[in-house]
Short mmCIF file of C-alpha atoms in Angstrom, two decimals:
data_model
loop_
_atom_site.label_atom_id
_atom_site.label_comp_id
_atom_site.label_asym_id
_atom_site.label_seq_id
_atom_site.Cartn_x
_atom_site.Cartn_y
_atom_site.Cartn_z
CA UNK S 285 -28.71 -10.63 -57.57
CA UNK S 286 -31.10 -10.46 -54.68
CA UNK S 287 -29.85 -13.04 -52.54
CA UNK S 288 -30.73 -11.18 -49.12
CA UNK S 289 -33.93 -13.27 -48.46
CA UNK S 290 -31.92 -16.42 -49.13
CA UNK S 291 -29.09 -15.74 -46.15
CA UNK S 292 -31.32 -15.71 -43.36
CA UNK S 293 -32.41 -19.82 -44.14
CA UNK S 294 -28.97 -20.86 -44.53
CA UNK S 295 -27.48 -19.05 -41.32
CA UNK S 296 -30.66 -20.79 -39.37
CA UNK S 297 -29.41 -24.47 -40.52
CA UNK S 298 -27.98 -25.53 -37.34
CA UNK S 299 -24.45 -27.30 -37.19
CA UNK S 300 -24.99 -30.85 -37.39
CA UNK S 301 -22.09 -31.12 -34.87
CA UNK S 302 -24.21 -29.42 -31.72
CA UNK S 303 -26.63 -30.65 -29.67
CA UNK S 304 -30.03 -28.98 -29.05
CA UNK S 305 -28.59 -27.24 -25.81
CA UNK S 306 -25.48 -25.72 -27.67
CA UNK S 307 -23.19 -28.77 -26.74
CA UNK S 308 -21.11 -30.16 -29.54
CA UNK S 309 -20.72 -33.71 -29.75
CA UNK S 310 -17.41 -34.83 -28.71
CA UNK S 311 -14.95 -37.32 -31.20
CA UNK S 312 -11.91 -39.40 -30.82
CA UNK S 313 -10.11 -40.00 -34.09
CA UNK S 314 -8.40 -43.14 -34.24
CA UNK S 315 -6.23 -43.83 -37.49
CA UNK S 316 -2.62 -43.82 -38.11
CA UNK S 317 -2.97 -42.40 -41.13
CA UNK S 318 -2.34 -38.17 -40.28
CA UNK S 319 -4.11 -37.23 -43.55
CA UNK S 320 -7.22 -39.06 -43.00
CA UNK S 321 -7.06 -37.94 -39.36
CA UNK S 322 -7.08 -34.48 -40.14
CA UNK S 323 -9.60 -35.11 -42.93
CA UNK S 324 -11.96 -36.45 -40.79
CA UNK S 325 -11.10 -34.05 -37.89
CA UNK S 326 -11.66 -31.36 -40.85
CA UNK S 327 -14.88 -32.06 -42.11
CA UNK S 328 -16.29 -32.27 -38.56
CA UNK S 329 -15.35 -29.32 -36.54
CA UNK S 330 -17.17 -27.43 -39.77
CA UNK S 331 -20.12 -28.71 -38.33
CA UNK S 332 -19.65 -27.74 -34.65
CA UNK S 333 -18.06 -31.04 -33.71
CA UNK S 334 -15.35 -31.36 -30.89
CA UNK S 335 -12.27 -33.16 -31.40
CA UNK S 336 -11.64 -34.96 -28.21
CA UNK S 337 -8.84 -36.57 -28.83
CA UNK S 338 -6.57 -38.34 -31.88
CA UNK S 339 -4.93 -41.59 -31.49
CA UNK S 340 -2.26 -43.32 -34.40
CA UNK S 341 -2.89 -46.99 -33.30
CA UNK S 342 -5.49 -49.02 -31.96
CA UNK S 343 -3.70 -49.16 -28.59
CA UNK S 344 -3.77 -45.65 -28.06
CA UNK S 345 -7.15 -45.52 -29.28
CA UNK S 346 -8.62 -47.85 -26.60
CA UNK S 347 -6.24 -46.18 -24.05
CA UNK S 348 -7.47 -42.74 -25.00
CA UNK S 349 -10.97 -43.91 -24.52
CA UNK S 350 -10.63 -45.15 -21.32
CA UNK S 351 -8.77 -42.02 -20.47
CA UNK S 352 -11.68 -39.93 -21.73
CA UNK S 353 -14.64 -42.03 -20.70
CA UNK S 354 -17.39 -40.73 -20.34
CA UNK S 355 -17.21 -37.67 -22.53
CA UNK S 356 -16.30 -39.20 -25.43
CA UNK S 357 -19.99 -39.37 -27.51
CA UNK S 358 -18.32 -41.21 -31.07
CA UNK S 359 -15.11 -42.84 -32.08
CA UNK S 360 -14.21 -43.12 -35.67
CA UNK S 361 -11.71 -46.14 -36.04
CA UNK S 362 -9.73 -47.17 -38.77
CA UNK S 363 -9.29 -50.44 -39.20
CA UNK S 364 -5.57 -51.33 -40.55
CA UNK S 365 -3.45 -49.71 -37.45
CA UNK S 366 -0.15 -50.73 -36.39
CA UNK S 367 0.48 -52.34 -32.77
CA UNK S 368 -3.65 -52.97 -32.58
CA UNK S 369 -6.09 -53.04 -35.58
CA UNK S 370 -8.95 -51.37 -35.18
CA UNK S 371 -11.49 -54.25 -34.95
CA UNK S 372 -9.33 -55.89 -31.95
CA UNK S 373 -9.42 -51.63 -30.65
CA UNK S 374 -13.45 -52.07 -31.14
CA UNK S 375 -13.68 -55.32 -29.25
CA UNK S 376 -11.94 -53.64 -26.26
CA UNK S 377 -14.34 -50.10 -26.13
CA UNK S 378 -17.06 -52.88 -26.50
CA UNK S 379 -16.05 -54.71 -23.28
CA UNK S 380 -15.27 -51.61 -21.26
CA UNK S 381 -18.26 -49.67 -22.61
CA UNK S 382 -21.22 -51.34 -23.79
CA UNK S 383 -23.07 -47.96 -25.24
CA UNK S 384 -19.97 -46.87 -27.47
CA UNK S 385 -20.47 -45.59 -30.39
CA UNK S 386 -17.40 -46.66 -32.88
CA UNK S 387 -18.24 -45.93 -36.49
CA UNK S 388 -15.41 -47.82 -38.83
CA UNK S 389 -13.40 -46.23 -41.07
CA UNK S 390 -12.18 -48.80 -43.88
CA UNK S 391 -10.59 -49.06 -47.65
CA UNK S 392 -12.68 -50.89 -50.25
CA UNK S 393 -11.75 -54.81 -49.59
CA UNK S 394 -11.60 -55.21 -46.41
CA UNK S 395 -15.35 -56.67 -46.07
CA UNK S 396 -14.94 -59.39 -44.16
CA UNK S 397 -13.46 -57.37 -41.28
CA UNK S 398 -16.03 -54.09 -41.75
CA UNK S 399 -18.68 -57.63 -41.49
CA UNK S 400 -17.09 -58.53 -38.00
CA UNK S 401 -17.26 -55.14 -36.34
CA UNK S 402 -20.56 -54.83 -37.13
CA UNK S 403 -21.38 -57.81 -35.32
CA UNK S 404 -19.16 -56.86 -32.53
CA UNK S 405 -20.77 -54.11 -31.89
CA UNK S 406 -19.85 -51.06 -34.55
CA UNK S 407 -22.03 -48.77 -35.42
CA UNK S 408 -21.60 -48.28 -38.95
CA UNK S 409 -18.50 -47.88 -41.28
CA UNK S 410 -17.34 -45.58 -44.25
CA UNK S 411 -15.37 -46.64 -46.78
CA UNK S 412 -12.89 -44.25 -47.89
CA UNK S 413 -12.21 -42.14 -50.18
CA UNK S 414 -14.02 -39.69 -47.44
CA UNK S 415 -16.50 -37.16 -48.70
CA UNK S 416 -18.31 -34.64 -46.48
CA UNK S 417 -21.32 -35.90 -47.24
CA UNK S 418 -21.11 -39.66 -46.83
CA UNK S 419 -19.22 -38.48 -43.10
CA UNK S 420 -21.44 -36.41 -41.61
CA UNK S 421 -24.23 -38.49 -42.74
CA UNK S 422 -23.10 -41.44 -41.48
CA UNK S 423 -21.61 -39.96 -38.38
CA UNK S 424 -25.15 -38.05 -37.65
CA UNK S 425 -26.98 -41.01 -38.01
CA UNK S 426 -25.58 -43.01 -35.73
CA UNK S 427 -25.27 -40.34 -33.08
CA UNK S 428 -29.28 -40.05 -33.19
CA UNK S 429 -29.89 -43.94 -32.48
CA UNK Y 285 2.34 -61.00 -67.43
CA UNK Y 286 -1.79 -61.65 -67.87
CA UNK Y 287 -3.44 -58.03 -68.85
CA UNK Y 288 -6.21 -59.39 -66.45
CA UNK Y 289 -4.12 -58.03 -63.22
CA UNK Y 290 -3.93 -54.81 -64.71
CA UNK Y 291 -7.28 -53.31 -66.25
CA UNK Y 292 -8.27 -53.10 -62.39
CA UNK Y 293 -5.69 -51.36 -61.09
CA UNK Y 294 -6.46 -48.90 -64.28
CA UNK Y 295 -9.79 -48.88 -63.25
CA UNK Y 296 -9.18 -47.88 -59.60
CA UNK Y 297 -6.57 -45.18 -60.51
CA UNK Y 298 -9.28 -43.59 -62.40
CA UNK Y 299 -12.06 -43.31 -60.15
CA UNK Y 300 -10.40 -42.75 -57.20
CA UNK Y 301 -8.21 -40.01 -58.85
CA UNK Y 302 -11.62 -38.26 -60.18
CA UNK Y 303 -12.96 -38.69 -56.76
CA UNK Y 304 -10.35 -37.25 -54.85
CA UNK Y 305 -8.94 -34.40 -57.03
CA UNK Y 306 -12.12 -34.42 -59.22
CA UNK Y 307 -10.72 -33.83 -62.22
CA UNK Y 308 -10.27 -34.86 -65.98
CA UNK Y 309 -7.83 -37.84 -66.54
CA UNK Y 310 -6.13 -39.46 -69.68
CA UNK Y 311 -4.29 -42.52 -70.07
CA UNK Y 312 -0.87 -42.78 -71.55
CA UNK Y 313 0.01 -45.79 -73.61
CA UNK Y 314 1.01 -48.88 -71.56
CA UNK Y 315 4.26 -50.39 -71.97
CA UNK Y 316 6.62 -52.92 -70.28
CA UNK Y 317 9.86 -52.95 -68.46
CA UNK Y 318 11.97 -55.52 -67.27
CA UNK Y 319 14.90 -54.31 -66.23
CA UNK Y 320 16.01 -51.19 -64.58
CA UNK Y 321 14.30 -48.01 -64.47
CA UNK Y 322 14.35 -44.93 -62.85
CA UNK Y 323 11.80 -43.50 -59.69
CA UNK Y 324 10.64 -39.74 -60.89
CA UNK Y 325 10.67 -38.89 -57.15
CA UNK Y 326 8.68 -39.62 -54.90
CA UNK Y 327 6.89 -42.96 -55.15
CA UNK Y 328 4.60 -45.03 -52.36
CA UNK Y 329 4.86 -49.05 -53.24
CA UNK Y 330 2.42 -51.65 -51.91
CA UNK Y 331 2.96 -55.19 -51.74
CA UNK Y 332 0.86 -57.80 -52.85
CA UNK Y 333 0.46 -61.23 -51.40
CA UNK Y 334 -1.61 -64.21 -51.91
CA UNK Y 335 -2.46 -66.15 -55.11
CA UNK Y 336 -0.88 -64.00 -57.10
CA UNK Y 337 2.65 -62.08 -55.48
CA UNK Y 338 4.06 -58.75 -56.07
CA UNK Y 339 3.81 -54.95 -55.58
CA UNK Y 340 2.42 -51.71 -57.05
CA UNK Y 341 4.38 -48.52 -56.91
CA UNK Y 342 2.66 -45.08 -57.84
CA UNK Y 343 5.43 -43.30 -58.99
CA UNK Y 344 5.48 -39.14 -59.49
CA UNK Y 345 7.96 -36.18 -59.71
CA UNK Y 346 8.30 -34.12 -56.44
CA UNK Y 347 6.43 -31.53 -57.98
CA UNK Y 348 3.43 -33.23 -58.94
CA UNK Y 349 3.10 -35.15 -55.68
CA UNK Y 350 3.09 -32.01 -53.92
CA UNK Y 351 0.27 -30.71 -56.16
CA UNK Y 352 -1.89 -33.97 -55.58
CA UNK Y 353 -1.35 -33.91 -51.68
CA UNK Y 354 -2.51 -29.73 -51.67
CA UNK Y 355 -5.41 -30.35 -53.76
CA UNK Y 356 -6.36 -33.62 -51.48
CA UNK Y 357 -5.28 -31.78 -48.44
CA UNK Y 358 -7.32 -28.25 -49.62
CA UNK Y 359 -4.27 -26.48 -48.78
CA UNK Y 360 -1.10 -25.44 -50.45
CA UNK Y 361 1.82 -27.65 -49.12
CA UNK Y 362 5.15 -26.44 -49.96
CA UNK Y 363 7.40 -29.13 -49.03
CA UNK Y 364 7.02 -33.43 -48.70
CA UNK Y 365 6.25 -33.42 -45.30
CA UNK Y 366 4.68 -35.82 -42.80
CA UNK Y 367 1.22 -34.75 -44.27
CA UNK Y 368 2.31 -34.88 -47.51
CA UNK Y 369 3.67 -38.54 -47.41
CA UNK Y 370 0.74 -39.33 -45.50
CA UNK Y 371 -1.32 -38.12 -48.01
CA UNK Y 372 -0.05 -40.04 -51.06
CA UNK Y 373 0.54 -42.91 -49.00
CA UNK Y 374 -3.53 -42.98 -48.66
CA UNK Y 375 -4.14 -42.50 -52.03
CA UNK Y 376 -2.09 -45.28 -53.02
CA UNK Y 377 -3.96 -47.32 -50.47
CA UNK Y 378 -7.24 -46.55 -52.01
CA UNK Y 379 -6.50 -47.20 -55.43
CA UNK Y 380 -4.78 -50.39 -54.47
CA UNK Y 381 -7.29 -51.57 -51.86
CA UNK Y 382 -10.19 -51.00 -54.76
CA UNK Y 383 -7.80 -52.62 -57.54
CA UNK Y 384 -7.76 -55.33 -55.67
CA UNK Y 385 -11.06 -56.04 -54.47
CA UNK Y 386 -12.23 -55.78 -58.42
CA UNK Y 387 -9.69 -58.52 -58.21
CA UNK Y 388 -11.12 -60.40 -56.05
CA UNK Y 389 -14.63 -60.41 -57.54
CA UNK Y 390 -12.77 -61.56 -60.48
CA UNK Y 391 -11.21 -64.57 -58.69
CA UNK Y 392 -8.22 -63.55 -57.98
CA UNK Y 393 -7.62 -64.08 -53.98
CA UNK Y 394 -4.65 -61.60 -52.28
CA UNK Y 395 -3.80 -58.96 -49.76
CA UNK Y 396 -2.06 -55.60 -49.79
CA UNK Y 397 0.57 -55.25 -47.32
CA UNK Y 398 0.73 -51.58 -45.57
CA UNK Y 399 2.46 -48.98 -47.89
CA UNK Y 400 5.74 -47.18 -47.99
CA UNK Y 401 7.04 -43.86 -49.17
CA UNK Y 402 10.18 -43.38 -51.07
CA UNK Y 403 11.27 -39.93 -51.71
CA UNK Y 404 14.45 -38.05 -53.32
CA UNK Y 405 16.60 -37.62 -56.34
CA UNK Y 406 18.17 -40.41 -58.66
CA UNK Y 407 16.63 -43.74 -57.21
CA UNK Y 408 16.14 -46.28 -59.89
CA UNK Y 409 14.21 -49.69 -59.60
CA UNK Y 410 15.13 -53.19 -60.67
CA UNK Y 411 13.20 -56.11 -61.04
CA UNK Y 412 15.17 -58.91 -61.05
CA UNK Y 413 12.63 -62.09 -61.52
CA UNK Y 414 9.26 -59.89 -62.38
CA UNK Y 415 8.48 -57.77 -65.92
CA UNK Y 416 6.59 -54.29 -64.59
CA UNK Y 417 3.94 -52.72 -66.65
CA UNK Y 418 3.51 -49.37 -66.08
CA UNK Y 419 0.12 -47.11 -66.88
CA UNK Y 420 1.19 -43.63 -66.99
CA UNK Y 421 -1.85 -41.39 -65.71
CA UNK Y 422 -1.89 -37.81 -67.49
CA UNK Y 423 -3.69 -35.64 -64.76
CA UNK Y 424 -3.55 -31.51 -64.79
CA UNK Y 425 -1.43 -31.73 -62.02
CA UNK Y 426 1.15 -33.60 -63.80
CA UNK Y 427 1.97 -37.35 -65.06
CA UNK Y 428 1.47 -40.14 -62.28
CA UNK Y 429 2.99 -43.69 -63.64
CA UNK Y 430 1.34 -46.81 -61.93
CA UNK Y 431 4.21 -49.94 -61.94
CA UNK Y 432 2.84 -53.07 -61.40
CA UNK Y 433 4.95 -56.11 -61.37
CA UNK Y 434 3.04 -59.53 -60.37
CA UNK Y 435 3.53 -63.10 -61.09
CA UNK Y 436 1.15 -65.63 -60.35
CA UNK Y 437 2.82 -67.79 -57.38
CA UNK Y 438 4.99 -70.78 -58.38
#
């Protein structure tokens, strides 16, 4: 098969996960769930991403923030935690940090709550189940707004 | 119990099984128990609350709950760890959460409570005031049985 033209075009594609300088855009994972944390967390370092930090609760997740501030460029948040749900979580980055960039991670159902982040200040949501391509295109877009 | 409840929860299995394993599925025949019956192993339960009360319990041998949490996981786990439970925890999440919103487009007004995990050798389940139907789930990984007991509240 003469695939050699073919290699050079797909090593060019540049991970979505890095900036134009060579920086990669830095993540918090919030979700209490440790398969869908490493999910997400797997799917993004394949594209160049950072993994900043994880949290399991919202608590931890608006701690780590703060913590973290300002290097932290997008927080995925799940939004059925123990101790703090993840729109209350949201609500709290909002207050501390007007520019954050939260993008909700939710089950089918829970519309009414995905409907409230949104207007507290969430940049977009996934429902799960997560696929690579629904996450990165989500997660891209709202990192170029 | 009213075969309404269950067709979605049928529904859900399917897709999000075909999503997340993406594979071929077949459905067993349905049938219903109302007394004792045994757990094959390991098997996450949900509760349901609302207009209509009860709980869902996605029931599977050791064996083909680790096979379901390495192909979700894209790795081979040997053993029902933390990631494993995790993982079949979430699936029975998804299915439930989408069961429930077809539910709810259908009328039918409730809430899932947050799952739990049951795992080991010779558990059996009884329902004392509640018949379960269960939809066994052929998959090539092995047989998953879906129990759902729910009455509509008194």
């Amino acid at each position: 098969m003469k695939t050699k033209t073919d290699f050079p075009t797909i090593n060019e594609r540049k991970p979505e996960g890095v900036r134009e300088d060579g920086t990669p855009f830095r993540v918090l994972i919030v979700d209490d769930s440790m398969f869908v944390a490493k999910q997400i967390g797997q799917i993004l370092t394949s594209e160049g991403f950072e993994i900043l930090g994880t949290a399991g609760d919202g608590a931890e997740g608006l701690e780590k923030y703060k913590e973290l501030s300002p290097k932290v460029d997008l927080v995925t948040m799940d939004i059925t935690m123990p101790k703090m749900d993840g729109v209350t979580a949201l609500e709290k980055i909002m207050e501390f940090d007007k520019g954050a960039k939260v993008i909700m991670i939710s089950a089918l159902g829970k519309q009414d709550l995905v409907k409230k982040a949104l207007l507290l200040g969430a940049k977009n949501y996934i429902v799960k189940p997560l696929d690579r391509k629904k996450v990165l295109e989500r997660v891209v877009t709202v990192l170029k707004k | 119990m009213r075969v309404e409840y269950i067709n979605p929860f049928v529904e859900a299995a399917f897709s999000v099984l075909r999503e997340v394993l993406n594979t071929e599925l077949t459905r067993g025949e349905l049938f219903l128990k109302s007394s004792s019956q045994p757990v094959l192993g390991v098997a996450a339960i949900i509760g349901l609350t609302g207009e209509v009360q009860g709980r869902v319990l996605f029931d599977m041998d050791a064996k083909t709950a680790l096979a379901v949490a390495s192909a979700m996981n894209g790795e081979t786990l040997t053993e029902m760890d933390d990631l494993a439970k995790a993982t079949i925890t979430e699936l029975a999440n998804m299915i439930t959460a989408r069961a429930v919103t077809k539910l709810s487009e259908l009328g039918f007004d409730f809430d899932i409570t947050p799952p739990a995990i049951f795992t080991g050798s010779n558990m059996e389940i009884t329902n004392t005031s509640i018949e379960s139907l269960i939809v066994p789930i052929k998959m090539p990984l092995g047989k998953l049985e879906i129990n759902v007991a729910v009455r509509e509240k008194t």
